[in-house]
CSV table of C-alpha atoms in Angstrom, one decimal:
chain,number,residue,atom,x,y,z
A,91,MET,CA,-5.4,7.5,-24.7
A,92,LEU,CA,-4.8,6.1,-21.3
A,93,GLY,CA,-4.8,2.4,-20.5
A,94,GLN,CA,-4.7,0.3,-17.3
A,95,GLN,CA,-0.9,0.4,-17.5
A,96,ASP,CA,-1.1,4.1,-16.6
A,97,VAL,CA,-2.8,3.5,-13.3
A,98,GLY,CA,-0.5,4.4,-10.4
A,99,HIS,CA,1.3,7.0,-12.5
A,100,ARG,CA,1.2,10.8,-12.6
A,101,ILE,CA,-0.8,12.1,-15.6
A,102,VAL,CA,-2.1,15.4,-16.8
A,103,VAL,CA,-5.6,15.7,-18.1
A,104,ARG,CA,-7.1,18.4,-20.2
A,105,ARG,CA,-10.8,18.4,-19.7
A,106,ILE,CA,-13.7,20.3,-21.4
A,107,VAL,CA,-15.5,22.3,-18.7
A,108,GLY,CA,-17.8,24.4,-20.8
A,109,ILE,CA,-18.6,26.2,-24.1
A,110,ARG,CA,-18.2,29.9,-24.7
A,111,GLU,CA,-19.1,31.5,-28.0
A,112,GLY,CA,-19.2,28.1,-29.6
A,113,ARG,CA,-15.7,27.2,-28.5
A,114,PRO,CA,-14.8,24.7,-25.8
A,115,LEU,CA,-13.3,25.8,-22.5
A,116,PHE,CA,-10.5,23.7,-21.1
A,117,SER,CA,-9.1,23.1,-17.6
A,118,ASP,CA,-5.9,21.1,-16.8
A,119,ALA,CA,-5.5,18.7,-13.8
A,120,LEU,CA,-2.3,17.0,-12.6
A,121,GLY,CA,-2.3,14.0,-10.3
A,122,GLU,CA,-1.9,10.3,-9.8
A,123,LEU,CA,-4.3,8.1,-11.8
A,124,VAL,CA,-5.9,5.9,-9.2
A,125,GLU,CA,-8.8,4.5,-11.1
A,126,LEU,CA,-9.7,4.1,-14.8
A,127,SER,CA,-13.1,2.7,-15.9
A,128,GLU,CA,-15.1,2.7,-19.1
A,129,THR,CA,-17.0,5.8,-17.9
A,130,HIS,CA,-14.6,7.9,-15.8
A,131,LEU,CA,-11.1,8.3,-14.4
A,132,THR,CA,-10.1,9.4,-10.9
A,133,LEU,CA,-7.0,11.5,-10.1
A,134,ALA,CA,-5.5,12.0,-6.7
A,135,THR,CA,-4.6,15.7,-6.9
A,136,ALA,CA,-3.1,18.1,-4.4
A,137,GLN,CA,-6.6,19.4,-3.8
A,138,GLY,CA,-8.0,15.9,-3.2
A,139,PRO,CA,-9.6,13.3,-5.5
A,140,LEU,CA,-11.0,14.4,-8.8
A,141,ARG,CA,-13.4,12.3,-10.8
A,142,VAL,CA,-13.6,13.1,-14.5
A,143,PRO,CA,-16.1,11.6,-16.9
A,144,ARG,CA,-14.3,10.2,-19.9
A,145,ASP,CA,-16.5,12.1,-22.3
A,146,GLU,CA,-15.1,15.3,-20.8
A,147,VAL,CA,-11.5,14.3,-21.4
A,148,HIS,CA,-10.0,16.2,-24.4
A,149,ARG,CA,-6.5,14.9,-23.9
A,150,ALA,CA,-4.6,12.9,-21.3
A,151,LYS,CA,-1.0,11.7,-21.0
A,152,ARG,CA,1.4,10.3,-18.5
A,153,VAL,CA,3.9,12.8,-17.0
A,154,PRO,CA,7.4,11.4,-17.0
A,155,PRO,CA,8.6,10.8,-13.4
A,156,THR,CA,11.2,13.1,-12.2
A,157,ARG,CA,13.1,10.2,-10.7
A,158,ARG,CA,12.5,6.5,-10.5
A,159,PRO,CA,13.6,4.9,-7.2
A,160,THR,CA,16.8,2.8,-7.5
A,161,ALA,CA,16.7,-0.9,-7.0
A,162,ALA,CA,18.5,-0.4,-3.7
A,163,ALA,CA,15.8,2.1,-2.5
A,164,VAL,CA,13.0,-0.3,-3.4
A,165,ILE,CA,14.8,-3.2,-1.6
A,166,GLU,CA,15.3,-1.0,1.5
A,167,VAL,CA,11.6,-0.2,1.8
A,168,GLU,CA,10.5,-3.8,1.0
A,169,LEU,CA,12.8,-5.2,3.7
A,170,ALA,CA,11.6,-2.7,6.2
A,171,ALA,CA,8.0,-3.7,5.3
A,172,ASP,CA,8.8,-7.3,5.7
A,173,GLU,CA,10.3,-6.7,9.1
A,174,ALA,CA,7.2,-4.8,10.1
A,175,TRP,CA,4.9,-7.6,9.0
A,176,PRO,CA,6.8,-10.7,10.2
A,177,ALA,CA,5.6,-14.1,9.1
A,178,PRO,CA,6.1,-16.8,11.7
A,179,VAL,CA,7.4,-19.4,9.1
A,180,ARG,CA,10.3,-18.2,7.0
A,181,GLY,CA,12.7,-19.6,4.5
A,182,ARG,CA,15.3,-18.3,2.0
A,183,LEU,CA,16.0,-19.0,-1.6
A,184,GLY,CA,19.3,-17.2,-2.0
A,185,GLY,CA,18.3,-13.6,-1.5
A,186,TRP,CA,14.6,-14.3,-1.9
A,187,LEU,CA,12.4,-14.4,1.2
A,188,LEU,CA,9.8,-17.2,1.6
A,189,ARG,CA,7.0,-16.4,4.1
A,190,ALA,CA,4.0,-18.3,5.5
A,191,ALA,CA,1.4,-17.4,8.2
A,192,ASP,CA,-1.4,-19.9,7.9
A,193,GLY,CA,-2.7,-18.0,4.8
A,194,TRP,CA,-3.4,-14.7,6.8
A,195,THR,CA,-2.8,-11.9,4.4
A,196,GLY,CA,-1.0,-12.0,1.1
A,197,ARG,CA,2.0,-10.1,2.4
A,198,ALA,CA,2.8,-12.7,5.1
A,199,ASN,CA,2.2,-15.7,2.7
A,200,SER,CA,4.2,-14.8,-0.4
A,201,ALA,CA,7.7,-14.9,-1.6
A,202,LEU,CA,9.6,-11.6,-1.9
A,203,PRO,CA,12.1,-11.7,-4.8
A,204,VAL,CA,14.4,-8.8,-3.9
A,205,GLY,CA,17.8,-10.5,-4.4
A,206,ASP,CA,19.6,-13.2,-6.3
A,207,PRO,CA,17.9,-16.6,-5.9
A,208,ASP,CA,21.2,-18.3,-6.6
A,209,ARG,CA,19.7,-20.3,-9.5
A,210,PRO,CA,18.1,-19.6,-12.9
A,211,LEU,CA,14.8,-17.8,-12.7
A,212,PRO,CA,12.6,-20.8,-13.9
A,213,ALA,CA,14.3,-23.0,-11.3
A,214,ALA,CA,13.7,-20.4,-8.6
A,215,VAL,CA,10.0,-20.3,-9.3
A,216,ASP,CA,9.9,-24.1,-9.3
A,217,ALA,CA,11.5,-24.0,-5.8
A,218,VAL,CA,8.9,-21.4,-4.6
A,219,GLU,CA,6.1,-23.7,-5.8
A,220,ARG,CA,7.6,-26.6,-3.9
A,221,TRP,CA,8.1,-24.7,-0.7
A,222,TYR,CA,4.5,-23.4,-0.5
A,223,ALA,CA,3.2,-26.9,-1.4
A,224,GLU,CA,5.1,-28.2,1.7
A,225,GLN,CA,3.3,-25.5,3.8
A,226,GLY,CA,-0.1,-26.5,2.4
A,227,LEU,CA,-0.5,-23.0,0.9
A,228,PRO,CA,-1.1,-21.8,-2.7
A,229,PRO,CA,2.2,-20.4,-4.1
A,230,MET,CA,2.2,-16.6,-4.1
A,231,VAL,CA,4.9,-14.0,-5.0
A,232,ASN,CA,4.9,-10.3,-4.3
A,233,THR,CA,6.5,-8.5,-7.3
A,234,PRO,CA,7.8,-5.0,-6.5
A,235,LEU,CA,7.8,-3.1,-9.7
A,236,PRO,CA,9.8,-2.3,-11.7
A,237,LEU,CA,12.4,-4.2,-9.7
A,238,ALA,CA,10.8,-7.6,-10.1
A,239,ALA,CA,9.5,-7.2,-13.7
A,240,PRO,CA,11.6,-10.2,-15.0
A,241,VAL,CA,10.0,-12.3,-12.3
A,242,GLY,CA,6.6,-11.1,-13.4
A,243,ALA,CA,7.3,-12.0,-17.0
A,244,GLU,CA,8.2,-15.6,-15.9
A,245,LEU,CA,5.0,-15.8,-13.9
A,246,ASP,CA,3.0,-14.5,-16.8
A,247,ALA,CA,4.4,-17.3,-18.9
A,248,ARG,CA,3.2,-19.8,-16.3
A,249,GLY,CA,-0.3,-18.4,-16.2
A,250,TRP,CA,-0.1,-17.0,-12.7
A,251,ALA,CA,-3.0,-14.6,-11.7
A,252,SER,CA,-2.5,-11.1,-10.5
A,253,ARG,CA,-4.2,-9.3,-7.7
A,254,PRO,CA,-4.9,-5.6,-8.0
A,255,PRO,CA,-1.9,-3.3,-7.8
A,256,VAL,CA,-0.8,-1.9,-4.5
A,257,LEU,CA,0.8,1.5,-4.1
A,258,VAL,CA,3.8,1.6,-1.7
A,259,GLN,CA,3.8,5.2,-0.5
A,260,THR,CA,6.4,7.1,1.5
A,261,ALA,CA,6.7,10.5,3.3
A,262,ALA,CA,9.2,12.4,5.3
A,263,LEU,CA,8.7,12.8,9.0
A,264,PRO,CA,7.3,14.8,10.7
A,265,LEU,CA,4.0,14.8,8.9
A,266,PRO,CA,2.1,18.0,8.4
A,267,PRO,CA,-0.2,19.0,11.2
A,268,VAL,CA,-3.9,17.9,11.2
A,269,GLY,CA,-6.8,19.6,12.9
A,270,ALA,CA,-8.1,18.5,16.2
A,271,VAL,CA,-11.3,16.4,16.3
A,272,ALA,CA,-13.6,17.4,19.1
A,273,GLY,CA,-14.3,14.7,21.6
A,274,ALA,CA,-11.8,12.3,20.1
A,275,VAL,CA,-8.9,10.7,22.1
A,276,VAL,CA,-6.0,8.7,20.5
A,277,GLU,CA,-4.2,6.3,22.8
A,278,LEU,CA,-1.1,4.3,21.8
A,279,ALA,CA,-0.4,1.0,23.5
A,280,THR,CA,2.3,-1.6,23.2
A,281,VAL,CA,-0.3,-4.4,23.0
A,282,PRO,CA,-3.7,-4.4,21.2
A,283,SER,CA,-6.8,-4.4,23.4
A,284,PRO,CA,-9.5,-7.1,22.8
A,285,GLU,CA,-11.6,-4.4,21.1
A,286,TRP,CA,-8.7,-3.4,18.8
A,287,LEU,CA,-8.3,-7.1,17.8
A,288,ALA,CA,-12.1,-7.4,17.2
A,289,VAL,CA,-12.0,-4.5,14.7
A,290,ALA,CA,-8.9,-6.0,13.0
A,291,SER,CA,-10.5,-9.4,12.9
A,292,GLY,CA,-13.6,-8.0,11.2
A,293,ARG,CA,-11.4,-6.3,8.6
A,294,LYS,CA,-9.2,-9.2,7.9
A,295,GLY,CA,-11.6,-12.1,8.3
A,296,GLY,CA,-10.4,-13.5,11.5
A,297,LEU,CA,-7.2,-13.6,13.5
A,298,PRO,CA,-5.5,-17.0,13.7
A,299,ASP,CA,-2.5,-17.5,16.0
A,300,ALA,CA,-0.2,-16.7,13.1
A,301,ALA,CA,-1.9,-13.3,12.7
A,302,ARG,CA,-1.2,-12.4,16.3
A,303,HIS,CA,2.5,-13.2,15.6
A,304,VAL,CA,2.5,-10.9,12.6
A,305,LEU,CA,0.9,-8.1,14.5
A,306,THR,CA,3.0,-8.2,17.7
A,307,ALA,CA,6.4,-9.8,16.9
A,308,VAL,CA,8.2,-6.5,16.2
A,309,ASP,CA,10.5,-4.9,18.7
A,310,GLN,CA,9.1,-1.4,18.3
A,311,VAL,CA,5.3,-1.4,17.7
A,312,ARG,CA,2.4,0.7,18.8
A,313,PHE,CA,-1.3,0.1,18.5
A,314,ALA,CA,-3.4,3.2,18.1
A,315,HIS,CA,-6.9,3.2,19.7
A,316,VAL,CA,-9.2,6.1,18.8
A,317,TYR,CA,-12.1,6.8,21.2
A,318,ALA,CA,-15.1,9.0,20.9
A,319,ASP,CA,-17.5,9.3,23.8
A,320,GLY,CA,-15.7,6.4,25.5
A,321,ALA,CA,-16.2,4.0,22.6
A,322,LEU,CA,-13.5,2.6,20.3
A,323,VAL,CA,-14.1,4.0,16.8
A,324,GLY,CA,-10.8,3.6,15.1
A,325,ILE,CA,-7.6,1.6,15.1
A,326,GLY,CA,-4.1,1.8,13.5
A,327,ARG,CA,-0.7,0.1,13.9
A,328,GLY,CA,2.8,1.6,13.7
A,329,THR,CA,6.2,-0.1,13.7
A,330,VAL,CA,9.7,1.2,13.5
A,331,THR,CA,12.0,-1.1,11.4
A,332,GLY,CA,14.7,-0.8,8.8
A,333,GLN,CA,17.5,-0.1,11.3
A,334,GLY,CA,15.3,2.4,13.0
A,335,ARG,CA,14.8,4.6,10.0
A,336,TRP,CA,11.3,3.6,8.8
A,337,LEU,CA,7.9,4.0,10.4
A,338,GLY,CA,5.4,1.6,8.9
A,339,LEU,CA,1.7,2.3,9.1
A,340,SER,CA,-0.9,-0.5,8.7
A,341,LEU,CA,-4.4,-1.5,9.6
A,342,VAL,CA,-5.7,2.1,9.7
A,343,GLU,CA,-9.4,1.7,10.1
A,344,VAL,CA,-12.2,4.0,11.3
A,345,LEU,CA,-15.6,2.4,11.9
A,346,PRO,CA,-18.3,3.5,9.4
A,347,GLN,CA,-20.3,5.6,11.9
A,348,ALA,CA,-17.3,7.7,12.7
A,349,ARG,CA,-15.9,8.3,9.2
A,350,ARG,CA,-15.4,11.7,7.5
A,351,GLN,CA,-14.5,13.4,10.7
A,352,GLY,CA,-10.8,13.5,10.4
A,353,LEU,CA,-10.1,10.6,12.8
A,354,ALA,CA,-7.9,8.7,10.4
A,355,GLY,CA,-5.6,11.6,9.9
A,356,ARG,CA,-5.5,12.2,13.6
A,357,LEU,CA,-4.5,8.6,14.5
A,358,ILE,CA,-1.9,8.6,11.7
A,359,ARG,CA,-0.4,11.8,13.0
A,360,ALA,CA,-0.2,10.3,16.5
A,361,LEU,CA,1.7,7.3,15.2
A,362,ALA,CA,3.9,9.5,13.2
A,363,GLU,CA,4.8,11.5,16.3
A,364,TRP,CA,5.7,8.3,18.1
A,365,GLY,CA,7.8,7.1,15.2
A,366,ALA,CA,9.7,10.3,15.0
A,367,GLN,CA,10.4,10.3,18.7
A,368,ALA,CA,11.7,6.7,18.2
A,369,GLY,CA,14.2,8.0,15.6
A,370,ALA,CA,12.4,7.2,12.3
A,371,THR,CA,12.9,9.8,9.6
A,372,ARG,CA,10.6,8.3,6.9
A,373,ALA,CA,7.2,6.6,6.9
A,374,PHE,CA,5.8,4.0,4.5
A,375,LEU,CA,2.4,2.4,4.0
A,376,GLN,CA,0.7,0.2,1.4
A,377,VAL,CA,-2.7,1.0,-0.1
A,378,GLU,CA,-4.6,-0.6,-2.9
A,379,GLN,CA,-4.7,1.8,-5.8
A,380,HIS,CA,-8.5,1.6,-6.2
A,381,ASN,CA,-9.0,2.9,-2.6
A,382,THR,CA,-9.2,6.5,-3.8
A,383,GLY,CA,-10.4,7.9,-0.5
A,384,ALA,CA,-7.4,6.5,1.4
A,385,VAL,CA,-5.0,7.6,-1.4
A,386,ALA,CA,-6.4,11.1,-1.2
A,387,LEU,CA,-6.0,11.2,2.6
A,388,TYR,CA,-2.4,10.0,2.4
A,389,GLN,CA,-1.6,12.5,-0.2
A,390,ARG,CA,-2.8,15.3,2.0
A,391,LEU,CA,-0.4,14.0,4.7
A,392,GLY,CA,2.5,14.2,2.3
A,393,PHE,CA,2.7,10.6,1.0
A,394,THR,CA,3.7,9.9,-2.6
A,395,THR,CA,4.0,6.6,-4.5
A,396,HIS,CA,7.5,5.2,-4.1
A,397,HIS,CA,6.8,2.1,-6.2
A,398,THR,CA,4.1,-0.5,-6.7
A,399,TYR,CA,3.7,-4.2,-6.3
A,400,ARG,CA,1.4,-7.0,-7.4
A,401,THR,CA,0.7,-10.2,-5.5
A,402,ARG,CA,0.8,-13.0,-8.0
A,403,VAL,CA,-1.0,-16.3,-7.4
A,404,ALA,CA,-0.2,-19.7,-9.0
A,405,PRO,CA,-2.9,-21.4,-11.0
A,406,ARG,CA,-4.6,-24.3,-9.2
């Protein structure tokens, strides 16, 4: 039977959908397992999210991936993502990156172990702990998997906590077309408006000066503003990094009163068109695996999981 280690992987589920002449009727579903609880499991399928009660599951198993990304491919995406979310305070530990931004977001305040730290692994983790102590921040490490599995094992041995898994998803540009939304207007700007910043602040719990650096200190960046009836109802952010190859999507947010109208897909499409015009050929985004609605939306737009990561936090 499935376990939490299967979340984020493609699985096939044979479910019982009825009884005919005393015999069960089965239906098979294939998709990415995005949630697993005591009562149900949720798949992101090509037709959208599918929630299956566990008592209807006859059999379920993981589908072997057709190809696991190489270490070089994972590093390429992770470095493009780092460039797209630049921490104002940075250091290096051999090939590892050390990043700090006054505690604003895990991505900008964690070490990224994607190279050789030029010292034994235990000594490297000791150095990470010292660096973050000097910044007045709790030590954190982003562990792209399976690349950083040895780092994760060392952190396990030290009792570091783990935040929920994040899916790093990619897609080829251009993205598939999306339907128009009546009365909606998407505008792209090189700087965020005060209203845009207010929405982002509400989502991220404030915007210190370091946050403004993270958002704007990228050479090629656009801030999507979605308006309906003259009011801002959605935001998004796009960057082109990784030697111009990668469009990064972040902070996609539609206000509650305007959701389920296709606005998120429309603003992502607008950013994708800008990214393609700027020369990007691939897009990436990062989404928590339990956000099944967002995962289903991104799947409809052609995104698939490239790899996953966990943010690890040192014990106090």
